[in-house]
N, C-alpha and C. Protein backbone atom coordinates (compact mmCIF):
# COMPACT_ATOMS: atom_id res chain seq x y z
N MET A 1 -11.18 -5.69 17.30
CA MET A 1 -10.49 -4.48 17.72
C MET A 1 -10.99 -4.08 19.10
N PRO A 2 -10.20 -3.39 19.92
CA PRO A 2 -10.69 -2.91 21.21
C PRO A 2 -11.67 -1.76 21.01
N VAL A 3 -12.80 -1.84 21.70
CA VAL A 3 -13.80 -0.78 21.66
C VAL A 3 -14.22 -0.47 23.08
N THR A 4 -14.27 0.80 23.44
CA THR A 4 -14.72 1.23 24.76
C THR A 4 -16.02 2.00 24.60
N ILE A 5 -17.08 1.57 25.31
CA ILE A 5 -18.38 2.25 25.26
C ILE A 5 -18.67 2.81 26.65
N ILE A 6 -18.91 4.11 26.72
CA ILE A 6 -19.11 4.78 28.00
C ILE A 6 -20.55 5.28 28.10
N ASP A 7 -21.29 4.76 29.09
CA ASP A 7 -22.68 5.18 29.34
C ASP A 7 -23.57 5.06 28.12
N ASP A 8 -23.29 4.07 27.29
CA ASP A 8 -24.08 3.85 26.07
C ASP A 8 -24.15 5.09 25.18
N ALA A 9 -23.20 6.00 25.37
CA ALA A 9 -23.26 7.25 24.61
C ALA A 9 -21.98 7.52 23.82
N GLU A 10 -20.85 7.26 24.44
CA GLU A 10 -19.58 7.56 23.79
C GLU A 10 -18.88 6.26 23.40
N VAL A 11 -18.46 6.18 22.16
CA VAL A 11 -17.77 5.01 21.66
C VAL A 11 -16.36 5.43 21.25
N ILE A 12 -15.36 4.77 21.84
CA ILE A 12 -13.97 5.05 21.51
C ILE A 12 -13.39 3.79 20.90
N ILE A 13 -13.00 3.89 19.64
CA ILE A 13 -12.49 2.73 18.90
C ILE A 13 -10.97 2.71 18.95
N GLY A 14 -10.44 1.53 19.25
CA GLY A 14 -8.99 1.37 19.26
C GLY A 14 -8.35 1.87 20.55
N TYR A 15 -7.04 1.78 20.57
CA TYR A 15 -6.26 2.25 21.73
C TYR A 15 -5.98 3.73 21.52
N TYR A 16 -6.71 4.60 22.24
CA TYR A 16 -6.70 6.04 21.98
C TYR A 16 -6.54 6.77 23.31
N PRO A 17 -5.32 6.77 23.89
CA PRO A 17 -5.12 7.32 25.24
C PRO A 17 -5.61 8.75 25.42
N LYS A 18 -5.46 9.60 24.39
CA LYS A 18 -5.85 11.00 24.54
C LYS A 18 -7.36 11.16 24.73
N LYS A 19 -8.15 10.16 24.31
CA LYS A 19 -9.59 10.16 24.56
C LYS A 19 -9.96 9.32 25.77
N LEU A 20 -9.29 8.16 25.93
CA LEU A 20 -9.65 7.24 27.00
C LEU A 20 -9.38 7.82 28.39
N ILE A 21 -8.25 8.49 28.56
CA ILE A 21 -7.88 9.00 29.89
C ILE A 21 -8.91 9.98 30.42
N PRO A 22 -9.30 11.04 29.67
CA PRO A 22 -10.32 11.95 30.21
C PRO A 22 -11.71 11.32 30.28
N ALA A 23 -12.05 10.47 29.28
CA ALA A 23 -13.39 9.88 29.25
C ALA A 23 -13.62 8.97 30.45
N LEU A 24 -12.59 8.24 30.84
CA LEU A 24 -12.70 7.32 31.97
C LEU A 24 -12.26 7.96 33.29
N LYS A 25 -11.91 9.25 33.20
CA LYS A 25 -11.48 10.02 34.39
C LYS A 25 -10.32 9.32 35.11
N LEU A 26 -9.35 8.88 34.31
CA LEU A 26 -8.19 8.20 34.87
C LEU A 26 -7.17 9.21 35.37
N ASN A 27 -6.69 8.97 36.55
CA ASN A 27 -5.68 9.86 37.13
C ASN A 27 -4.29 9.34 36.79
N VAL A 28 -4.00 9.31 35.48
CA VAL A 28 -2.71 8.82 35.02
C VAL A 28 -2.17 9.77 33.97
N LYS A 29 -0.88 9.75 33.85
CA LYS A 29 -0.22 10.54 32.82
C LYS A 29 0.72 9.61 32.08
N ILE A 30 0.48 9.42 30.79
CA ILE A 30 1.31 8.53 29.99
C ILE A 30 2.18 9.36 29.07
N ASP A 31 3.47 9.13 29.13
CA ASP A 31 4.38 9.83 28.24
C ASP A 31 4.40 9.11 26.90
N LEU A 32 3.74 9.72 25.91
CA LEU A 32 3.67 9.10 24.59
C LEU A 32 4.70 9.67 23.64
N SER A 33 5.62 10.47 24.15
CA SER A 33 6.57 11.13 23.24
C SER A 33 8.00 10.99 23.75
N SER A 34 8.37 9.74 24.07
CA SER A 34 9.72 9.49 24.56
C SER A 34 10.75 9.94 23.53
N LYS A 35 11.92 10.25 24.01
CA LYS A 35 12.98 10.73 23.13
C LYS A 35 13.33 9.68 22.08
N THR A 36 13.72 10.14 20.93
CA THR A 36 13.99 9.24 19.81
C THR A 36 15.15 8.30 20.09
N SER A 37 16.15 8.76 20.85
CA SER A 37 17.29 7.88 21.15
C SER A 37 16.84 6.70 22.01
N TRP A 38 15.93 6.95 22.95
CA TRP A 38 15.40 5.88 23.79
C TRP A 38 14.59 4.90 22.93
N LEU A 39 13.76 5.43 22.05
CA LEU A 39 12.98 4.57 21.16
C LEU A 39 13.89 3.71 20.29
N ALA A 40 14.94 4.30 19.75
CA ALA A 40 15.87 3.54 18.90
C ALA A 40 16.48 2.39 19.68
N GLU A 41 16.86 2.66 20.92
CA GLU A 41 17.47 1.62 21.76
C GLU A 41 16.49 0.49 22.03
N LYS A 42 15.25 0.85 22.36
CA LYS A 42 14.25 -0.18 22.71
C LYS A 42 13.80 -0.97 21.48
N TYR A 43 13.68 -0.30 20.33
CA TYR A 43 13.33 -1.04 19.12
C TYR A 43 14.43 -2.03 18.74
N ASP A 44 15.66 -1.64 18.94
CA ASP A 44 16.78 -2.54 18.68
C ASP A 44 16.66 -3.80 19.55
N ILE A 45 16.29 -3.60 20.80
CA ILE A 45 16.15 -4.73 21.73
C ILE A 45 14.98 -5.62 21.34
N VAL A 46 13.82 -5.03 21.12
CA VAL A 46 12.60 -5.81 20.90
C VAL A 46 12.61 -6.52 19.54
N LEU A 47 12.98 -5.81 18.48
CA LEU A 47 12.97 -6.44 17.16
C LEU A 47 14.07 -7.49 17.03
N ASN A 48 15.23 -7.25 17.61
CA ASN A 48 16.25 -8.29 17.61
C ASN A 48 15.81 -9.50 18.44
N GLY A 49 15.04 -9.24 19.51
CA GLY A 49 14.49 -10.34 20.29
C GLY A 49 13.55 -11.20 19.46
N ALA A 50 12.72 -10.53 18.64
CA ALA A 50 11.80 -11.27 17.76
C ALA A 50 12.57 -12.07 16.71
N ILE A 51 13.64 -11.50 16.19
CA ILE A 51 14.45 -12.20 15.19
C ILE A 51 15.12 -13.43 15.82
N ARG A 52 15.67 -13.28 17.02
CA ARG A 52 16.31 -14.42 17.69
C ARG A 52 15.31 -15.52 17.96
N ALA A 53 14.10 -15.15 18.39
CA ALA A 53 13.07 -16.16 18.65
C ALA A 53 12.71 -16.90 17.36
N THR A 54 12.60 -16.16 16.27
CA THR A 54 12.29 -16.77 14.97
C THR A 54 13.34 -17.81 14.60
N GLN A 55 14.60 -17.47 14.83
CA GLN A 55 15.70 -18.34 14.42
C GLN A 55 15.80 -19.60 15.26
N GLN A 56 15.05 -19.69 16.37
CA GLN A 56 15.01 -20.91 17.15
C GLN A 56 13.92 -21.87 16.66
N LEU A 57 13.09 -21.40 15.74
CA LEU A 57 11.97 -22.19 15.27
C LEU A 57 12.26 -22.80 13.90
N THR A 58 11.46 -23.77 13.53
CA THR A 58 11.53 -24.34 12.18
C THR A 58 10.42 -23.71 11.34
N ASP A 59 10.53 -23.87 10.04
CA ASP A 59 9.48 -23.35 9.16
C ASP A 59 8.14 -24.03 9.46
N ASP A 60 8.18 -25.30 9.83
CA ASP A 60 6.94 -26.01 10.17
C ASP A 60 6.32 -25.44 11.45
N GLN A 61 7.15 -25.16 12.45
CA GLN A 61 6.63 -24.59 13.70
C GLN A 61 6.02 -23.21 13.47
N LEU A 62 6.55 -22.47 12.51
CA LEU A 62 5.99 -21.15 12.20
C LEU A 62 4.56 -21.24 11.70
N GLN A 63 4.19 -22.38 11.14
CA GLN A 63 2.85 -22.54 10.59
C GLN A 63 1.84 -23.07 11.61
N GLN A 64 2.30 -23.43 12.81
CA GLN A 64 1.38 -23.91 13.84
C GLN A 64 0.51 -22.75 14.33
N GLU A 65 -0.71 -23.08 14.75
CA GLU A 65 -1.63 -22.04 15.21
C GLU A 65 -1.43 -21.78 16.70
N VAL A 66 -1.42 -20.51 17.08
CA VAL A 66 -1.33 -20.15 18.50
C VAL A 66 -2.71 -20.28 19.12
N PRO A 67 -2.78 -20.49 20.45
CA PRO A 67 -4.08 -20.77 21.08
C PRO A 67 -4.94 -19.55 21.37
N TRP A 68 -4.38 -18.34 21.32
CA TRP A 68 -5.14 -17.20 21.81
C TRP A 68 -5.90 -16.44 20.72
N ARG A 69 -5.64 -16.73 19.45
CA ARG A 69 -6.40 -16.12 18.37
C ARG A 69 -6.15 -16.90 17.09
N PRO A 70 -6.96 -16.74 16.05
CA PRO A 70 -6.75 -17.53 14.83
C PRO A 70 -5.57 -17.03 14.01
N TRP A 71 -4.40 -17.25 14.55
CA TRP A 71 -3.14 -16.83 13.95
C TRP A 71 -2.18 -18.00 13.97
N SER A 72 -1.25 -18.01 13.02
CA SER A 72 -0.12 -18.92 13.11
C SER A 72 0.99 -18.22 13.90
N VAL A 73 2.00 -19.00 14.28
CA VAL A 73 3.17 -18.41 14.94
C VAL A 73 3.80 -17.38 14.01
N ARG A 74 3.84 -17.70 12.72
CA ARG A 74 4.37 -16.76 11.73
C ARG A 74 3.60 -15.44 11.77
N ASP A 75 2.27 -15.53 11.82
CA ASP A 75 1.44 -14.32 11.83
C ASP A 75 1.79 -13.43 13.02
N CYS A 76 1.96 -14.03 14.17
CA CYS A 76 2.25 -13.26 15.39
C CYS A 76 3.62 -12.60 15.31
N ILE A 77 4.63 -13.35 14.87
CA ILE A 77 5.97 -12.79 14.79
C ILE A 77 6.05 -11.69 13.73
N VAL A 78 5.45 -11.93 12.58
CA VAL A 78 5.47 -10.90 11.53
C VAL A 78 4.71 -9.66 11.99
N HIS A 79 3.66 -9.85 12.76
CA HIS A 79 2.90 -8.73 13.33
C HIS A 79 3.80 -7.88 14.24
N ILE A 80 4.64 -8.53 15.02
CA ILE A 80 5.58 -7.81 15.90
C ILE A 80 6.47 -6.88 15.10
N ILE A 81 6.80 -7.28 13.89
CA ILE A 81 7.71 -6.51 13.04
C ILE A 81 6.96 -5.53 12.13
N SER A 82 5.82 -5.97 11.59
CA SER A 82 5.13 -5.15 10.58
C SER A 82 4.45 -3.92 11.17
N PHE A 83 3.99 -4.00 12.43
CA PHE A 83 3.36 -2.82 13.01
C PHE A 83 4.37 -1.69 13.25
N PRO A 84 5.57 -1.98 13.75
CA PRO A 84 6.57 -0.92 13.80
C PRO A 84 6.88 -0.34 12.42
N GLU A 85 6.91 -1.21 11.40
CA GLU A 85 7.15 -0.70 10.05
C GLU A 85 6.05 0.25 9.63
N LEU A 86 4.79 -0.10 9.92
CA LEU A 86 3.68 0.77 9.58
C LEU A 86 3.74 2.09 10.34
N ALA A 87 4.13 2.04 11.61
CA ALA A 87 4.27 3.28 12.39
C ALA A 87 5.36 4.16 11.79
N TRP A 88 6.48 3.56 11.38
CA TRP A 88 7.55 4.31 10.73
C TRP A 88 7.07 4.89 9.40
N LEU A 89 6.39 4.09 8.60
CA LEU A 89 5.91 4.54 7.29
C LEU A 89 4.89 5.67 7.40
N SER A 90 4.26 5.82 8.55
CA SER A 90 3.24 6.87 8.70
C SER A 90 3.82 8.26 8.46
N HIS A 91 5.11 8.42 8.67
CA HIS A 91 5.69 9.76 8.43
C HIS A 91 5.74 10.07 6.94
N LYS A 92 5.63 9.02 6.09
CA LYS A 92 5.60 9.21 4.64
C LYS A 92 4.17 9.18 4.11
N GLN A 93 3.40 8.18 4.54
CA GLN A 93 2.06 7.98 3.96
C GLN A 93 0.96 8.71 4.72
N GLY A 94 1.29 9.26 5.90
CA GLY A 94 0.36 10.13 6.59
C GLY A 94 -0.68 9.46 7.45
N SER A 95 -0.58 8.15 7.65
CA SER A 95 -1.56 7.46 8.48
C SER A 95 -1.06 6.07 8.84
N MET A 96 -1.73 5.47 9.84
CA MET A 96 -1.59 4.04 10.11
C MET A 96 -3.01 3.53 10.33
N SER A 97 -3.71 3.35 9.24
CA SER A 97 -5.13 3.00 9.27
C SER A 97 -5.33 1.49 9.07
N THR A 98 -6.57 1.06 9.20
CA THR A 98 -6.87 -0.35 8.94
C THR A 98 -6.60 -0.69 7.47
N ASP A 99 -6.81 0.27 6.59
CA ASP A 99 -6.48 0.05 5.17
C ASP A 99 -4.98 -0.13 4.99
N ASP A 100 -4.19 0.67 5.71
CA ASP A 100 -2.73 0.54 5.65
C ASP A 100 -2.30 -0.84 6.14
N MET A 101 -2.95 -1.30 7.21
CA MET A 101 -2.62 -2.62 7.77
C MET A 101 -2.96 -3.72 6.77
N ALA A 102 -4.12 -3.61 6.13
CA ALA A 102 -4.54 -4.63 5.16
C ALA A 102 -3.57 -4.66 3.98
N ALA A 103 -3.16 -3.49 3.51
CA ALA A 103 -2.22 -3.42 2.39
C ALA A 103 -0.88 -4.02 2.78
N SER A 104 -0.46 -3.78 4.03
CA SER A 104 0.80 -4.35 4.51
C SER A 104 0.73 -5.87 4.53
N ASN A 105 -0.39 -6.41 4.98
CA ASN A 105 -0.55 -7.87 5.04
C ASN A 105 -0.40 -8.50 3.66
N VAL A 106 -0.93 -7.83 2.65
CA VAL A 106 -0.80 -8.33 1.28
C VAL A 106 0.66 -8.24 0.82
N ARG A 107 1.28 -7.10 1.11
CA ARG A 107 2.66 -6.86 0.66
C ARG A 107 3.63 -7.87 1.24
N ILE A 108 3.41 -8.28 2.48
CA ILE A 108 4.39 -9.16 3.15
C ILE A 108 3.88 -10.59 3.29
N LYS A 109 2.90 -10.97 2.47
CA LYS A 109 2.30 -12.31 2.61
C LYS A 109 3.31 -13.43 2.40
N ASP A 110 4.37 -13.17 1.63
CA ASP A 110 5.36 -14.22 1.37
C ASP A 110 6.50 -14.23 2.40
N VAL A 111 6.43 -13.34 3.37
CA VAL A 111 7.41 -13.36 4.47
C VAL A 111 6.92 -14.42 5.45
N ALA A 112 7.38 -15.65 5.25
CA ALA A 112 6.75 -16.77 5.97
C ALA A 112 7.72 -17.85 6.42
N THR A 113 9.00 -17.68 6.17
CA THR A 113 9.99 -18.67 6.59
C THR A 113 10.97 -18.02 7.57
N VAL A 114 11.74 -18.85 8.23
CA VAL A 114 12.74 -18.31 9.16
C VAL A 114 13.65 -17.32 8.44
N GLU A 115 14.09 -17.69 7.25
CA GLU A 115 15.01 -16.83 6.51
C GLU A 115 14.37 -15.50 6.10
N THR A 116 13.17 -15.56 5.54
CA THR A 116 12.54 -14.32 5.05
C THR A 116 12.10 -13.42 6.20
N ILE A 117 11.65 -14.00 7.31
CA ILE A 117 11.27 -13.19 8.47
C ILE A 117 12.51 -12.51 9.06
N THR A 118 13.61 -13.24 9.12
CA THR A 118 14.87 -12.65 9.62
C THR A 118 15.30 -11.47 8.75
N GLN A 119 15.26 -11.66 7.44
CA GLN A 119 15.64 -10.58 6.53
C GLN A 119 14.71 -9.37 6.69
N TYR A 120 13.44 -9.65 6.76
CA TYR A 120 12.44 -8.58 6.92
C TYR A 120 12.66 -7.82 8.23
N GLY A 121 12.89 -8.56 9.31
CA GLY A 121 13.11 -7.93 10.60
C GLY A 121 14.31 -7.01 10.60
N HIS A 122 15.41 -7.46 10.01
CA HIS A 122 16.62 -6.63 9.96
C HIS A 122 16.38 -5.37 9.12
N GLN A 123 15.63 -5.50 8.02
CA GLN A 123 15.37 -4.35 7.18
C GLN A 123 14.49 -3.32 7.89
N VAL A 124 13.45 -3.79 8.55
CA VAL A 124 12.57 -2.88 9.29
C VAL A 124 13.34 -2.18 10.40
N LEU A 125 14.15 -2.93 11.13
CA LEU A 125 14.94 -2.33 12.20
C LEU A 125 15.88 -1.27 11.66
N ALA A 126 16.53 -1.55 10.54
CA ALA A 126 17.45 -0.57 9.95
C ALA A 126 16.71 0.70 9.55
N ASN A 127 15.51 0.56 8.99
CA ASN A 127 14.73 1.73 8.59
C ASN A 127 14.31 2.57 9.80
N ILE A 128 13.83 1.90 10.84
CA ILE A 128 13.40 2.62 12.04
C ILE A 128 14.58 3.28 12.74
N ASP A 129 15.68 2.55 12.84
CA ASP A 129 16.86 3.09 13.50
C ASP A 129 17.38 4.33 12.76
N GLY A 130 17.47 4.23 11.43
CA GLY A 130 17.93 5.36 10.64
C GLY A 130 17.02 6.57 10.78
N PHE A 131 15.71 6.31 10.81
CA PHE A 131 14.74 7.39 10.96
C PHE A 131 14.89 8.08 12.31
N LEU A 132 14.93 7.28 13.38
CA LEU A 132 14.99 7.85 14.73
C LEU A 132 16.30 8.58 15.00
N LYS A 133 17.34 8.26 14.26
CA LYS A 133 18.63 8.92 14.44
C LYS A 133 18.87 10.01 13.40
N SER A 134 17.83 10.31 12.61
CA SER A 134 17.99 11.27 11.51
C SER A 134 17.92 12.73 11.95
N GLY A 135 17.32 12.98 13.10
CA GLY A 135 17.14 14.36 13.54
C GLY A 135 16.06 15.09 12.76
N ASP A 136 15.21 14.36 12.06
CA ASP A 136 14.16 14.95 11.23
C ASP A 136 12.96 15.31 12.10
N THR A 137 13.06 16.42 12.81
CA THR A 137 12.02 16.78 13.78
C THR A 137 10.67 17.05 13.12
N ALA A 138 10.68 17.53 11.89
CA ALA A 138 9.42 17.78 11.19
C ALA A 138 8.65 16.46 11.01
N SER A 139 9.36 15.39 10.65
CA SER A 139 8.72 14.09 10.49
C SER A 139 8.36 13.48 11.85
N PHE A 140 9.23 13.66 12.85
CA PHE A 140 8.93 13.15 14.19
C PHE A 140 7.61 13.74 14.71
N ASP A 141 7.40 15.02 14.44
CA ASP A 141 6.26 15.74 15.00
C ASP A 141 5.04 15.76 14.08
N ARG A 142 5.12 15.12 12.94
CA ARG A 142 3.96 15.07 12.04
C ARG A 142 2.81 14.36 12.72
N VAL A 143 1.63 14.96 12.72
CA VAL A 143 0.45 14.36 13.33
C VAL A 143 -0.26 13.50 12.30
N VAL A 144 -0.50 12.24 12.66
CA VAL A 144 -1.12 11.30 11.74
C VAL A 144 -2.31 10.62 12.42
N PRO A 145 -3.36 10.30 11.66
CA PRO A 145 -4.45 9.49 12.22
C PRO A 145 -4.01 8.03 12.27
N ALA A 146 -4.20 7.41 13.43
CA ALA A 146 -3.75 6.02 13.61
C ALA A 146 -4.83 5.21 14.31
N HIS A 147 -4.99 3.98 13.87
CA HIS A 147 -5.93 3.07 14.52
C HIS A 147 -5.53 2.87 15.98
N TYR A 148 -4.24 2.90 16.25
CA TYR A 148 -3.73 2.80 17.61
C TYR A 148 -3.26 4.18 18.04
N GLY A 149 -4.08 4.87 18.85
CA GLY A 149 -3.66 6.15 19.38
C GLY A 149 -4.48 7.33 18.94
N GLY A 150 -5.21 7.22 17.83
CA GLY A 150 -5.97 8.35 17.35
C GLY A 150 -5.09 9.34 16.61
N GLU A 151 -5.27 10.63 16.87
CA GLU A 151 -4.44 11.67 16.26
C GLU A 151 -3.17 11.82 17.10
N VAL A 152 -2.07 11.34 16.60
CA VAL A 152 -0.82 11.33 17.35
C VAL A 152 0.33 11.75 16.44
N THR A 153 1.43 12.15 17.06
CA THR A 153 2.62 12.39 16.26
C THR A 153 3.24 11.04 15.89
N VAL A 154 4.11 11.07 14.91
CA VAL A 154 4.78 9.84 14.48
C VAL A 154 5.59 9.25 15.64
N THR A 155 6.25 10.11 16.42
CA THR A 155 7.03 9.62 17.56
C THR A 155 6.12 8.98 18.60
N GLU A 156 4.98 9.61 18.86
CA GLU A 156 4.03 9.02 19.80
C GLU A 156 3.54 7.66 19.30
N LEU A 157 3.27 7.58 18.01
CA LEU A 157 2.80 6.32 17.43
C LEU A 157 3.85 5.23 17.55
N LEU A 158 5.10 5.57 17.28
CA LEU A 158 6.18 4.58 17.42
C LEU A 158 6.29 4.10 18.86
N ASN A 159 6.02 4.99 19.81
CA ASN A 159 6.06 4.61 21.22
C ASN A 159 4.92 3.65 21.55
N ILE A 160 3.71 3.95 21.08
CA ILE A 160 2.56 3.08 21.32
C ILE A 160 2.79 1.69 20.72
N ILE A 161 3.27 1.66 19.48
CA ILE A 161 3.48 0.39 18.79
C ILE A 161 4.62 -0.41 19.42
N LEU A 162 5.61 0.28 19.99
CA LEU A 162 6.67 -0.42 20.72
C LEU A 162 6.06 -1.25 21.84
N SER A 163 5.13 -0.67 22.59
CA SER A 163 4.45 -1.41 23.66
C SER A 163 3.67 -2.59 23.10
N HIS A 164 3.00 -2.35 21.99
CA HIS A 164 2.20 -3.40 21.34
C HIS A 164 3.07 -4.58 20.92
N SER A 165 4.20 -4.30 20.28
CA SER A 165 5.08 -5.37 19.82
C SER A 165 5.74 -6.10 20.99
N THR A 166 6.08 -5.36 22.04
CA THR A 166 6.68 -5.98 23.22
C THR A 166 5.71 -6.97 23.85
N HIS A 167 4.44 -6.59 23.92
CA HIS A 167 3.41 -7.48 24.47
C HIS A 167 3.33 -8.77 23.67
N HIS A 168 3.32 -8.66 22.34
CA HIS A 168 3.23 -9.86 21.51
C HIS A 168 4.51 -10.71 21.59
N LEU A 169 5.66 -10.08 21.76
CA LEU A 169 6.89 -10.84 21.92
C LEU A 169 6.83 -11.67 23.20
N LYS A 170 6.29 -11.12 24.26
CA LYS A 170 6.13 -11.87 25.50
C LYS A 170 5.20 -13.07 25.29
N GLN A 171 4.16 -12.88 24.47
CA GLN A 171 3.27 -14.00 24.16
C GLN A 171 4.01 -15.10 23.41
N ILE A 172 4.87 -14.72 22.48
CA ILE A 172 5.64 -15.71 21.72
C ILE A 172 6.58 -16.47 22.64
N TYR A 173 7.24 -15.78 23.55
CA TYR A 173 8.11 -16.46 24.52
C TYR A 173 7.30 -17.48 25.32
N TYR A 174 6.13 -17.07 25.78
CA TYR A 174 5.27 -17.96 26.56
C TYR A 174 4.89 -19.20 25.75
N TYR A 175 4.51 -18.98 24.49
CA TYR A 175 4.11 -20.09 23.62
C TYR A 175 5.29 -21.03 23.37
N MET A 176 6.46 -20.47 23.13
CA MET A 176 7.64 -21.30 22.90
C MET A 176 7.89 -22.22 24.10
N GLU A 177 7.80 -21.66 25.29
CA GLU A 177 8.10 -22.43 26.50
C GLU A 177 6.99 -23.43 26.83
N GLN A 178 5.74 -22.97 26.80
CA GLN A 178 4.63 -23.80 27.26
C GLN A 178 4.14 -24.80 26.23
N ASP A 179 4.15 -24.43 24.95
CA ASP A 179 3.57 -25.29 23.92
C ASP A 179 4.62 -26.03 23.10
N LEU A 180 5.77 -25.41 22.90
CA LEU A 180 6.80 -26.04 22.07
C LEU A 180 7.95 -26.62 22.88
N GLY A 181 8.00 -26.30 24.17
CA GLY A 181 9.09 -26.81 25.01
C GLY A 181 10.44 -26.23 24.64
N ILE A 182 10.44 -25.00 24.14
CA ILE A 182 11.69 -24.33 23.72
C ILE A 182 11.99 -23.20 24.69
N THR A 183 13.19 -23.20 25.23
CA THR A 183 13.62 -22.09 26.09
C THR A 183 14.24 -21.01 25.22
N PRO A 184 13.66 -19.80 25.21
CA PRO A 184 14.22 -18.73 24.38
C PRO A 184 15.67 -18.44 24.74
N LEU A 185 16.51 -18.33 23.73
CA LEU A 185 17.91 -18.00 23.93
C LEU A 185 18.08 -16.49 24.01
N ASN A 186 18.78 -16.03 25.03
CA ASN A 186 19.03 -14.60 25.20
C ASN A 186 17.73 -13.80 25.03
N PRO A 187 16.70 -14.14 25.81
CA PRO A 187 15.42 -13.45 25.64
C PRO A 187 15.49 -12.01 26.13
N VAL A 188 14.58 -11.20 25.63
CA VAL A 188 14.43 -9.83 26.11
C VAL A 188 13.91 -9.91 27.54
N THR A 189 14.52 -9.18 28.45
CA THR A 189 14.18 -9.25 29.87
C THR A 189 13.34 -8.05 30.30
N GLU A 190 12.81 -8.14 31.52
CA GLU A 190 12.07 -7.01 32.08
C GLU A 190 12.97 -5.79 32.21
N GLU A 191 14.22 -6.02 32.55
CA GLU A 191 15.17 -4.91 32.64
C GLU A 191 15.39 -4.27 31.28
N ASP A 192 15.46 -5.11 30.23
CA ASP A 192 15.64 -4.59 28.87
C ASP A 192 14.48 -3.69 28.46
N THR A 193 13.27 -4.04 28.92
CA THR A 193 12.08 -3.33 28.47
C THR A 193 11.59 -2.31 29.50
N GLU A 194 12.45 -1.94 30.43
CA GLU A 194 12.07 -0.95 31.43
C GLU A 194 11.59 0.32 30.74
N GLY A 195 10.45 0.82 31.16
CA GLY A 195 9.90 2.01 30.55
C GLY A 195 8.90 1.76 29.46
N ILE A 196 8.81 0.49 29.00
CA ILE A 196 7.82 0.12 27.98
C ILE A 196 6.60 -0.41 28.70
N VAL A 197 5.45 0.25 28.53
CA VAL A 197 4.24 -0.14 29.22
C VAL A 197 3.53 -1.25 28.44
N THR A 198 3.30 -2.38 29.11
CA THR A 198 2.55 -3.49 28.50
C THR A 198 1.57 -4.02 29.52
N PRO A 199 0.48 -4.68 29.07
CA PRO A 199 -0.48 -5.25 30.00
C PRO A 199 0.17 -6.32 30.89
N THR A 200 -0.34 -6.44 32.10
CA THR A 200 0.20 -7.46 33.02
C THR A 200 -0.14 -8.86 32.52
N ALA A 201 -1.39 -9.05 32.07
CA ALA A 201 -1.83 -10.35 31.57
C ALA A 201 -1.43 -10.49 30.12
N LEU A 202 -0.80 -11.63 29.79
CA LEU A 202 -0.33 -11.84 28.42
C LEU A 202 -1.46 -12.14 27.46
N ILE A 203 -2.37 -13.01 27.87
CA ILE A 203 -3.39 -13.51 26.94
C ILE A 203 -4.76 -13.38 27.60
């Protein structure tokens, strides 16, 4: 997990902008509460991009290990989808903790083929889209403890996780091209992801 230690005194665990920005005296302002319609549009783009990439692969290719961490291709793609699901579920379960992540991994352990990942992706997207278009401001503004972001509203968490999933989708595109020799069909472009903040370096 990412850990920031400042002057051997302050330890900030995870991606926690509300603590990191003042602690590191960063002169930046990050909008973590983008409008729900914008989030719905971007999630549609990113999750459909992950589904399209999955459908270009074989079940055997999904089991190959990626070079940047001890994960299979399946693990990385399912991660792109499952973290948004966890962020969405936080409005019901009240958190997105490491325990929530572990429970999710168990629940979706059999989502491991092109067909099952595609089905899972469409279901998660439908749930997120319906939520973001529901007008349920009480749920949007519910403050939840999250491993990514700290104490944030559900909308803020969905925004943070959107960036996280976009970053991993870029890694999958890179792996497809460099390691598998596959050119992604109709890939998500920089223009498509305008406004989504991701690290410059992929790996």
